[in-house]
PDB file of C-alpha atoms in Angstrom:
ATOM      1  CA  UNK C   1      30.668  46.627 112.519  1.00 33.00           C
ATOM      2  CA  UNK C   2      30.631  43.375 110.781  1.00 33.00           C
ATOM      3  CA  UNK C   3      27.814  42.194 108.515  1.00 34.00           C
ATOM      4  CA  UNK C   4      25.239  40.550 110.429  1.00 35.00           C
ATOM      5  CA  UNK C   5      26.827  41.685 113.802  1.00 35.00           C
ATOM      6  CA  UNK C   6      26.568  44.554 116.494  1.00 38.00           C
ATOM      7  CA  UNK C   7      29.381  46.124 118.012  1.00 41.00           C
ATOM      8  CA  UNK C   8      30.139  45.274 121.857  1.00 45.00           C
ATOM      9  CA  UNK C   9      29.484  48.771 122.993  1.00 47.00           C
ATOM     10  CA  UNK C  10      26.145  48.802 120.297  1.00 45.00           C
ATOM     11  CA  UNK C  11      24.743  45.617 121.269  1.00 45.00           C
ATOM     12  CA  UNK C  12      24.624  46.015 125.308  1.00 50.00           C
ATOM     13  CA  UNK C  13      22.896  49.482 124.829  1.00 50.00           C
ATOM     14  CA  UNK C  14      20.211  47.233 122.178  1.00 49.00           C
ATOM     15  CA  UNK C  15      20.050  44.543 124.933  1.00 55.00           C
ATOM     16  CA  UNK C  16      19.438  47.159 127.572  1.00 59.00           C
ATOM     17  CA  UNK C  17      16.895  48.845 125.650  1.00 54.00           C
ATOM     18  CA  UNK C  18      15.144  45.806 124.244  1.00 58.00           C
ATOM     19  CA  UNK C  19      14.896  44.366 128.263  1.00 59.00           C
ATOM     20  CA  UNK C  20      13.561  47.699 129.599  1.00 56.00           C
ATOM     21  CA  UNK C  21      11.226  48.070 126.830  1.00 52.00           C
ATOM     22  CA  UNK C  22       9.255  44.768 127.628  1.00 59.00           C
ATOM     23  CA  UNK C  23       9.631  44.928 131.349  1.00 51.00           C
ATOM     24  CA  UNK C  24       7.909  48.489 130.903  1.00 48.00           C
ATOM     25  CA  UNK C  25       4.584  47.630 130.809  1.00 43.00           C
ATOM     26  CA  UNK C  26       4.755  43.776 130.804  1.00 44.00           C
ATOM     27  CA  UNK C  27       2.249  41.678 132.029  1.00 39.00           C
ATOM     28  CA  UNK C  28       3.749  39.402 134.435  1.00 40.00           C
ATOM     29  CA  UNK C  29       4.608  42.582 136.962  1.00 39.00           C
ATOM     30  CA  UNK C  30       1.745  41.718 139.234  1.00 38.00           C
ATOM     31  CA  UNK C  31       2.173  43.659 142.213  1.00 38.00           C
ATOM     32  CA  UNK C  32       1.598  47.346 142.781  1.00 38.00           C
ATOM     33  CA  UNK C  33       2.849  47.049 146.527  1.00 45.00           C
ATOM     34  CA  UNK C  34       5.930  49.615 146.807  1.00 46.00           C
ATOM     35  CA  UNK C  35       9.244  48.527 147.641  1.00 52.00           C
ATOM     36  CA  UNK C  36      10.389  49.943 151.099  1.00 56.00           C
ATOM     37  CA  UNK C  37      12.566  52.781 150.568  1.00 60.00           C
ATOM     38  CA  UNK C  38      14.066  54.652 153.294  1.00 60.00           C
ATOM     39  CA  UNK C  39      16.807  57.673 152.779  1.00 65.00           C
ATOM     40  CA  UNK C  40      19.606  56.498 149.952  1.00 83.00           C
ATOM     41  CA  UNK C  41      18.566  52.813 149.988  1.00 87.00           C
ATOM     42  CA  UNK C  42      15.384  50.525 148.382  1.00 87.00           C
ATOM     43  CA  UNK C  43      14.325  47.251 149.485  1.00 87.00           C
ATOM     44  CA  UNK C  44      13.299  45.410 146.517  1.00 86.00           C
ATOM     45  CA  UNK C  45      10.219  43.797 146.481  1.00 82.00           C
ATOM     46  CA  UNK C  46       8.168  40.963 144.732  1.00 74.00           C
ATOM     47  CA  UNK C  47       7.483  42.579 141.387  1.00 69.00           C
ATOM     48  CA  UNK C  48       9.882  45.114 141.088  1.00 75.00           C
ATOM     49  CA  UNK C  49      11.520  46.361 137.894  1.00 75.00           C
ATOM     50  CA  UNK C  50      14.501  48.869 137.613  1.00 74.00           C
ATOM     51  CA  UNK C  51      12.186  50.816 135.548  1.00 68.00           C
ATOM     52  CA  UNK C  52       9.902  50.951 138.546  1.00 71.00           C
ATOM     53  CA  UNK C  53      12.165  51.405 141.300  1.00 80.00           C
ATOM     54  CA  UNK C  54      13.886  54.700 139.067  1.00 74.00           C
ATOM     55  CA  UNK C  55      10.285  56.228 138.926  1.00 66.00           C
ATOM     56  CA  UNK C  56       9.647  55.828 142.600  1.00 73.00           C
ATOM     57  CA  UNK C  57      13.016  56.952 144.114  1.00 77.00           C
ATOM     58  CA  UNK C  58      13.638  59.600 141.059  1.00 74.00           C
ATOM     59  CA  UNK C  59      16.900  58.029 140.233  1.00 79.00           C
ATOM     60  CA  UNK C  60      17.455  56.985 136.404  1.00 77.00           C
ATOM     61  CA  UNK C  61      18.004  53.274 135.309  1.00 76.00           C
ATOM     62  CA  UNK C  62      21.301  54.289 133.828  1.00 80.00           C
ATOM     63  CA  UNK C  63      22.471  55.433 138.003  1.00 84.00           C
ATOM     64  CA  UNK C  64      20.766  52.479 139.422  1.00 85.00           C
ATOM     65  CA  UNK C  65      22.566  50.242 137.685  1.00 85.00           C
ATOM     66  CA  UNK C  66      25.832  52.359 138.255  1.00 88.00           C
ATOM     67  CA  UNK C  67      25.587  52.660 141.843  1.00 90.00           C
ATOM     68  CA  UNK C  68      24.563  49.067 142.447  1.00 90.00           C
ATOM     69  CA  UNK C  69      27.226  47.146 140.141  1.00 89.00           C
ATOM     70  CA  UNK C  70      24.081  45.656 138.116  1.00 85.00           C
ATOM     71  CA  UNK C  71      24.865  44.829 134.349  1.00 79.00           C
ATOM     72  CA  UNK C  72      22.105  43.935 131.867  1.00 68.00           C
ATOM     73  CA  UNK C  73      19.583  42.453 131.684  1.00 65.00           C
ATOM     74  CA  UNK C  74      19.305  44.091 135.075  1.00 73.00           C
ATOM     75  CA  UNK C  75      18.615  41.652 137.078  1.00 79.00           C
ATOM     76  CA  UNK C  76      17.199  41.828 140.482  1.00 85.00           C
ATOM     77  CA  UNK C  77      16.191  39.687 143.527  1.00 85.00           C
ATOM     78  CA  UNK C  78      13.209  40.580 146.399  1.00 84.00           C
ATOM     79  CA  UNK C  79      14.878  41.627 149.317  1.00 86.00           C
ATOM     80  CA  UNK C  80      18.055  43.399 147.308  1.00 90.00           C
ATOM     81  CA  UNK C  81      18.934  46.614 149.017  1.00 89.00           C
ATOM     82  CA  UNK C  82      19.544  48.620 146.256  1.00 90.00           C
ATOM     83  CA  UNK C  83      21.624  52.551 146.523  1.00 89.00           C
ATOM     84  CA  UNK C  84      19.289  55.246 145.302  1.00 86.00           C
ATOM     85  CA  UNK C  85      19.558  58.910 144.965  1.00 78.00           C
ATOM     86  CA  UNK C  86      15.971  59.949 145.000  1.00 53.00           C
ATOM     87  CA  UNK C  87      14.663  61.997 147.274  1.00 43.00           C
ATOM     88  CA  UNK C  88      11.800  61.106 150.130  1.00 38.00           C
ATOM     89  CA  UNK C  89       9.575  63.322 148.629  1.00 39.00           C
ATOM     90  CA  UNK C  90       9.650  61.950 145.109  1.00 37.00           C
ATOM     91  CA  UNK C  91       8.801  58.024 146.362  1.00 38.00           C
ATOM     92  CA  UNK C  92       6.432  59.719 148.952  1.00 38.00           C
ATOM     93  CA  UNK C  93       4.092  61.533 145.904  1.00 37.00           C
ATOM     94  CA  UNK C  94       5.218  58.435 143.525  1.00 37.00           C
ATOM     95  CA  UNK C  95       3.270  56.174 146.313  1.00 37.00           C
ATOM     96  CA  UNK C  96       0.217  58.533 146.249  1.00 37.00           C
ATOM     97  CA  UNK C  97      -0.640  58.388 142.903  1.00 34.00           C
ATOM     98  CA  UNK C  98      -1.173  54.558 141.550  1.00 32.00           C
ATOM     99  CA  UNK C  99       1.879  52.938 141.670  1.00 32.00           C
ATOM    100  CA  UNK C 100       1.174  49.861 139.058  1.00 32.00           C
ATOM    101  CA  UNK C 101       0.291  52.545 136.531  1.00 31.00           C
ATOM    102  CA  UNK C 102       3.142  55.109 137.069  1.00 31.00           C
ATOM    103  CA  UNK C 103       5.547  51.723 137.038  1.00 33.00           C
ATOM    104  CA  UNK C 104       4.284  50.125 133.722  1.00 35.00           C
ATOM    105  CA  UNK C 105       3.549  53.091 131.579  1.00 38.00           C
ATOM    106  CA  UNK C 106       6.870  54.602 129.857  1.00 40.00           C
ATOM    107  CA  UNK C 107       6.799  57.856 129.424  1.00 36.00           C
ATOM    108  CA  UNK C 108       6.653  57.444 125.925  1.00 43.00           C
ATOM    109  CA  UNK C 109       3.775  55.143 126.085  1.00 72.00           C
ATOM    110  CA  UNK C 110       1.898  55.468 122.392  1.00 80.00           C
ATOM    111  CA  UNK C 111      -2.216  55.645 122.977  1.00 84.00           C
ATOM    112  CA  UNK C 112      -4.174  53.220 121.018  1.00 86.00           C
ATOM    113  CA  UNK C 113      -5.795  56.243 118.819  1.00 83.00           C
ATOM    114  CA  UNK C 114      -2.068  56.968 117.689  1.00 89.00           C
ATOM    115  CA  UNK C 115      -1.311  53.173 116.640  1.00 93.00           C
ATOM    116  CA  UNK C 116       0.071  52.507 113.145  1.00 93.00           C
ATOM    117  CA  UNK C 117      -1.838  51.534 110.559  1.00 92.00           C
ATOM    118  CA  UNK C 118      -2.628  47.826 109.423  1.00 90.00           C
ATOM    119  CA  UNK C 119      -0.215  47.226 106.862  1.00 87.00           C
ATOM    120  CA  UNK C 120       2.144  49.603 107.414  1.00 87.00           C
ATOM    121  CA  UNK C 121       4.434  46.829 108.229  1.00 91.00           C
ATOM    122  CA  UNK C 122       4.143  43.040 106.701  1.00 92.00           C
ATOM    123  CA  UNK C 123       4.069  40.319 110.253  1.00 96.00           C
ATOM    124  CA  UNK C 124       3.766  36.590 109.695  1.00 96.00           C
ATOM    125  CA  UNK C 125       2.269  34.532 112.111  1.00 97.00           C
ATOM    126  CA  UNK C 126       5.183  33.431 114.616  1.00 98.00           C
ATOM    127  CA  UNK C 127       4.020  29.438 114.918  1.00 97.00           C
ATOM    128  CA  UNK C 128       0.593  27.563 114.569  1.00 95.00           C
ATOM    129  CA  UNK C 129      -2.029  27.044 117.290  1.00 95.00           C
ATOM    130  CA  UNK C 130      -5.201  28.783 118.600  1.00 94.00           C
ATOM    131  CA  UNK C 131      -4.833  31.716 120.358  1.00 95.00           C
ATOM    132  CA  UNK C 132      -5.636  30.679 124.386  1.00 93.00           C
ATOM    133  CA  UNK C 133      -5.534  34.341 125.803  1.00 91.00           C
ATOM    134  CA  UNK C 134      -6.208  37.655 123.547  1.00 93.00           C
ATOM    135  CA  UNK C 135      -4.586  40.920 123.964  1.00 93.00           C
ATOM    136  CA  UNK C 136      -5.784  42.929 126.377  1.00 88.00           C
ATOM    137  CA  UNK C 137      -5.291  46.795 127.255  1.00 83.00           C
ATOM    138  CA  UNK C 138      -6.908  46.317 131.038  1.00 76.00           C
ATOM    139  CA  UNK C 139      -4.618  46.950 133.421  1.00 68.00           C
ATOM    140  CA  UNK C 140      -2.472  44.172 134.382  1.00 69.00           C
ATOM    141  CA  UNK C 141      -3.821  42.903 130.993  1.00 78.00           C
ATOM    142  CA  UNK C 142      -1.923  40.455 128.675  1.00 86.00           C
ATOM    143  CA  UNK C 143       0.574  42.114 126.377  1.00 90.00           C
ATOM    144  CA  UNK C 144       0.752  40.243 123.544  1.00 94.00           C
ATOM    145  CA  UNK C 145      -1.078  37.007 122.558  1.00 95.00           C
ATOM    146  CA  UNK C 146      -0.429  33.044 124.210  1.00 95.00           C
ATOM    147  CA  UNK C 147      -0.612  30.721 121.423  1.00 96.00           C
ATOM    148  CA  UNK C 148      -1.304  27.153 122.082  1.00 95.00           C
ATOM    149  CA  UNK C 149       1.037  24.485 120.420  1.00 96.00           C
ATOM    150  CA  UNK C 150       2.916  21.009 120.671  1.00 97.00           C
ATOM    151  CA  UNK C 151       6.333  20.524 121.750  1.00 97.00           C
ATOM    152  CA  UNK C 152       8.902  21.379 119.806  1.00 97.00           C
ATOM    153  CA  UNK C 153       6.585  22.749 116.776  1.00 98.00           C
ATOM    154  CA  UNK C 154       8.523  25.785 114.580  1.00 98.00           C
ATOM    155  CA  UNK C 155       8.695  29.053 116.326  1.00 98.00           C
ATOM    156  CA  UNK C 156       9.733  31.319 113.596  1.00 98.00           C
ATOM    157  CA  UNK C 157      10.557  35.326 113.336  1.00 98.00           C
ATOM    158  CA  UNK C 158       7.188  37.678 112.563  1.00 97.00           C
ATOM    159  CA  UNK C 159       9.526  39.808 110.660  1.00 97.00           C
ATOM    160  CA  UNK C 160      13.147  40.609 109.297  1.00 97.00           C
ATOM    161  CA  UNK C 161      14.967  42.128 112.148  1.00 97.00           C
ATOM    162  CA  UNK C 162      18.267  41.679 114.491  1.00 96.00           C
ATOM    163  CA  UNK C 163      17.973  39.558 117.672  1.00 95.00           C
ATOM    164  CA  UNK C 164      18.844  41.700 120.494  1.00 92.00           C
ATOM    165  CA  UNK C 165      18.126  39.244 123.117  1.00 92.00           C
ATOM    166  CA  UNK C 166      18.392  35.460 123.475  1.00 94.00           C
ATOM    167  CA  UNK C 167      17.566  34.218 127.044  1.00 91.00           C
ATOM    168  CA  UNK C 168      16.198  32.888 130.571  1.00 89.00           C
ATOM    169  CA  UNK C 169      16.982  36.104 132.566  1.00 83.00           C
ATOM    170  CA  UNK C 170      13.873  37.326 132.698  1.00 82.00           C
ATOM    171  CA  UNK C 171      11.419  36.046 135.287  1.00 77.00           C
ATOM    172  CA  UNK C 172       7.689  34.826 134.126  1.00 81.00           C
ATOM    173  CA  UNK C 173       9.436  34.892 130.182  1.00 88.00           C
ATOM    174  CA  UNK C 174      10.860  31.384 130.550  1.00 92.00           C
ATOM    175  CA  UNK C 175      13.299  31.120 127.542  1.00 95.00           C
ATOM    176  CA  UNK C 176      13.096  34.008 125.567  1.00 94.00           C
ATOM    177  CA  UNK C 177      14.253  36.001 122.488  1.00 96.00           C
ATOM    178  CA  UNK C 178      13.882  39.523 120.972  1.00 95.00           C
ATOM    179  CA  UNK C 179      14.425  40.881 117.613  1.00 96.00           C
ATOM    180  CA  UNK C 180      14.380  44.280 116.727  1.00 95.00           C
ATOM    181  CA  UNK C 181      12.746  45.690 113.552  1.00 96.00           C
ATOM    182  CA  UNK C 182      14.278  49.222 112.743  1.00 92.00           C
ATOM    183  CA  UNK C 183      13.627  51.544 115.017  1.00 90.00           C
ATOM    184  CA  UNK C 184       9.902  51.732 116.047  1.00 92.00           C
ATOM    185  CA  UNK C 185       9.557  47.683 116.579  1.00 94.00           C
ATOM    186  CA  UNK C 186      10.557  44.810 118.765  1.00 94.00           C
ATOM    187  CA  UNK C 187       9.029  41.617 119.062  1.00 96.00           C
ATOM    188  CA  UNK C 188       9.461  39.292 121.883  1.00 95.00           C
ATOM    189  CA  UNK C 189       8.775  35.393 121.635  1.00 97.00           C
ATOM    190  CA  UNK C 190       8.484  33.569 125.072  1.00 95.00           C
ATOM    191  CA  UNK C 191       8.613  30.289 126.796  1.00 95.00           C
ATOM    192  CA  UNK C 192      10.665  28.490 123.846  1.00 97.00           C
ATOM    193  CA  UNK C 193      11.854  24.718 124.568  1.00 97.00           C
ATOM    194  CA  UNK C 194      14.786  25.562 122.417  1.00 97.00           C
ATOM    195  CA  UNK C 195      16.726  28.652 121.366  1.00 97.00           C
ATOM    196  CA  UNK C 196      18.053  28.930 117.552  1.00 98.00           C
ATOM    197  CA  UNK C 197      19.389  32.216 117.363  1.00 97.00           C
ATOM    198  CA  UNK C 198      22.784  34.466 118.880  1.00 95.00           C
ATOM    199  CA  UNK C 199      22.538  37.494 120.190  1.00 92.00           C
ATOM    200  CA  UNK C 200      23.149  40.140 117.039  1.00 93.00           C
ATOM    201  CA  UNK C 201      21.889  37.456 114.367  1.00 96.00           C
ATOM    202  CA  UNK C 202      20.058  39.342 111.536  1.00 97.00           C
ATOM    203  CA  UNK C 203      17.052  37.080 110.540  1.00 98.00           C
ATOM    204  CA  UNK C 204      14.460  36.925 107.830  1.00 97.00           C
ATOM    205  CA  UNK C 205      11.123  36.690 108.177  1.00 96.00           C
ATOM    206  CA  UNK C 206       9.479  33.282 108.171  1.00 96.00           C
ATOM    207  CA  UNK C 207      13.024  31.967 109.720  1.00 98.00           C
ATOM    208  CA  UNK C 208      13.151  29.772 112.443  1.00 98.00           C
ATOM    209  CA  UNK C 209      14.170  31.202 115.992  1.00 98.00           C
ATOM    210  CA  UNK C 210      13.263  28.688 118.330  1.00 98.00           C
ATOM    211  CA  UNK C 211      10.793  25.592 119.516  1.00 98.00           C
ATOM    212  CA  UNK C 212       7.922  25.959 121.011  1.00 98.00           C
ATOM    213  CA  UNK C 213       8.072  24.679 124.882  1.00 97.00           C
ATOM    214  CA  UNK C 214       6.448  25.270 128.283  1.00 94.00           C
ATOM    215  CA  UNK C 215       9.797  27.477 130.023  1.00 94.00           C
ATOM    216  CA  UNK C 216       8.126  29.667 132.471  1.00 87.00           C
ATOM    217  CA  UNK C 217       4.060  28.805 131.522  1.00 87.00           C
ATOM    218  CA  UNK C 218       2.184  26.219 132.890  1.00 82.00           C
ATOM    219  CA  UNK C 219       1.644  24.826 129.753  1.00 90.00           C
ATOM    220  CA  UNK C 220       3.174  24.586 126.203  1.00 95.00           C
ATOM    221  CA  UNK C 221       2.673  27.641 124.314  1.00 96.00           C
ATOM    222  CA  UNK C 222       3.858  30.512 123.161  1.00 97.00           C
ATOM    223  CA  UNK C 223       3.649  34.464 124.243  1.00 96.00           C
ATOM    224  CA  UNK C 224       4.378  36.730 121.610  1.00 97.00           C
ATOM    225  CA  UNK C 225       4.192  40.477 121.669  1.00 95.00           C
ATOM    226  CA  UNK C 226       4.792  43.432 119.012  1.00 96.00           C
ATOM    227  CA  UNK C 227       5.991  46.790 120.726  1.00 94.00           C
ATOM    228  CA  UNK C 228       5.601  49.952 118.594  1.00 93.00           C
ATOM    229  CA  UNK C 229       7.876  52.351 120.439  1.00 87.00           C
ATOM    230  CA  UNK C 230       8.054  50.962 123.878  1.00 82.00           C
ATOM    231  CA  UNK C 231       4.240  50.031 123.938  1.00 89.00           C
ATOM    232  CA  UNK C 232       2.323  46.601 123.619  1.00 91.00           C
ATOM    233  CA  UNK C 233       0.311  46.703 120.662  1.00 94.00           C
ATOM    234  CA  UNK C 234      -2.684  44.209 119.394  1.00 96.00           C
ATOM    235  CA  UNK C 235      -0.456  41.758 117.417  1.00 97.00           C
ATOM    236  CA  UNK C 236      -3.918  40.302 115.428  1.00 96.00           C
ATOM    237  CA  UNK C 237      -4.781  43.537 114.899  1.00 95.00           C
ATOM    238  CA  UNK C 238      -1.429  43.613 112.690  1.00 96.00           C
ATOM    239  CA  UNK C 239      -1.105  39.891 111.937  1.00 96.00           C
ATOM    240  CA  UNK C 240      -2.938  37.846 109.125  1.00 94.00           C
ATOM    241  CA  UNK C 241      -6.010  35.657 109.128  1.00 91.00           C
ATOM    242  CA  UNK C 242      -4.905  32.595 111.089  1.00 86.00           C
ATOM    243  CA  UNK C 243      -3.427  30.024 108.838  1.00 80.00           C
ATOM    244  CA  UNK C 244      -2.817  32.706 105.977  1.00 83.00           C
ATOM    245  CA  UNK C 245       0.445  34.316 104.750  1.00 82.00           C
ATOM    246  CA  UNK C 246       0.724  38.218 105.072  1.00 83.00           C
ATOM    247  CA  UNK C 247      -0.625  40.051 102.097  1.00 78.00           C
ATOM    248  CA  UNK C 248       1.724  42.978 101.710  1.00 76.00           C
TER     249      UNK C 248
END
């Protein structure tokens, strides 16, 4: 493995992870209906994840993905019949209990009382610009923060890491990347006009990534989120005073 670079085999495993990590739980998965799922096959519906679909028909993401010829980032369409090998039982008891939840919440969802601690890491403000919509743990809640900003304004990296995704793929995300920061972190950055980094860049923190835009939003801003471990935490719980650089 070069310096600066992730092996082929390495990197699609990262990008795999990094894309079910932030679909898990994300906030733009908006509907709770159930696909239709009938015997070995799924009907995708509006909404639908992978990640979803495996916990309703019992079959893992890695076999989904296998059976149907789907490569990351896992990209699906509404209406996609999709092979499963889950059995009628597990979607029936999967539909009983609330879908939305079962669906967003990896299993190795972190509560808020377990957390880290302020300062245990040192983030940086991504880009400039009032915060428009907050954090919120509600469900269907907004999983990061949407920061308000001009065109083209400096995006820049909340902390040294290794971008493991740099793309459009993902619906509601508009352009988007992800870095990873050693094992526990990823952050995502969303709805860029312009995209600086490759795919297995290392970056610094403080370095640029991308421009702000409006890909995806209504409006120009930007949605940034900090995962500990698979779940969306409070980035300004972690993040300086607005306007300040990080103390540790």
């Amino acid at each position: 493995m070069s310096a600066g670079r992730l092996s082929g085999n390495s990197f699609q495993i990262a990008v795999g992870l990094a894309i079910v990590l932030l679909i898990a739980g994300c906030s733009g998965n908006k509907s709770s209906d159930p696909g239709s799922y009938s015997g070995s096959v799924y009907t995708v519906k509006r909404g639908d994840t992978l990640y979803r679909i495996s916990r309703m028909t019992g079959t893992s993401v890695k076999e989904l993905a296998r059976l149907n010829n789907i490569s990351a980032p896992y990209t699906i369409e509404v209406g996609q019949r999709l092979k499963v090998n889950g059995s009628t039982k597990t979607a029936s008891s999967s539909r009983k209990s609330s879908s939305k939840t079962a669906a967003v919440t990896p299993s190795s969802a972190v509560p808020q009382s377990s957390w880290p601690p302020v300062g245990q890491r040192c983030w940086r403000w991504p880009t400039s610009g009032k915060v428009i919509l907050p954090y919120s743990t509600a469900d269907g809640g907004n999983k990061g923060i949407d920061i308000a900003g001009s065109r083209g304004q400096p995006v820049v990296a909340s902390g040294a890491g290794t971008v493991v995704y740099v793309g459009n793929q993902l619906r509601g995300y508009g352009n988007l990347v992800m870095i990873k920061h050693g094992e526990d972190y990823i952050t995502a950055y969303a709805h860029n006009e312009t995209l600086l980094v490759n795919n297995g860049q290392k970056v610094k923190a403080g370095e640029k990534i991308a421009t702000m835009g409006s890909s995806g939003a209504d409006g120009v801003q930007l949605h940034f989120q900090i995962r500990y471990r698979a779940t969306a935490i409070d980035p300004q719980r972690y993040l300086p005073p607005p306007g300040k650089a990080p103390a540790c």
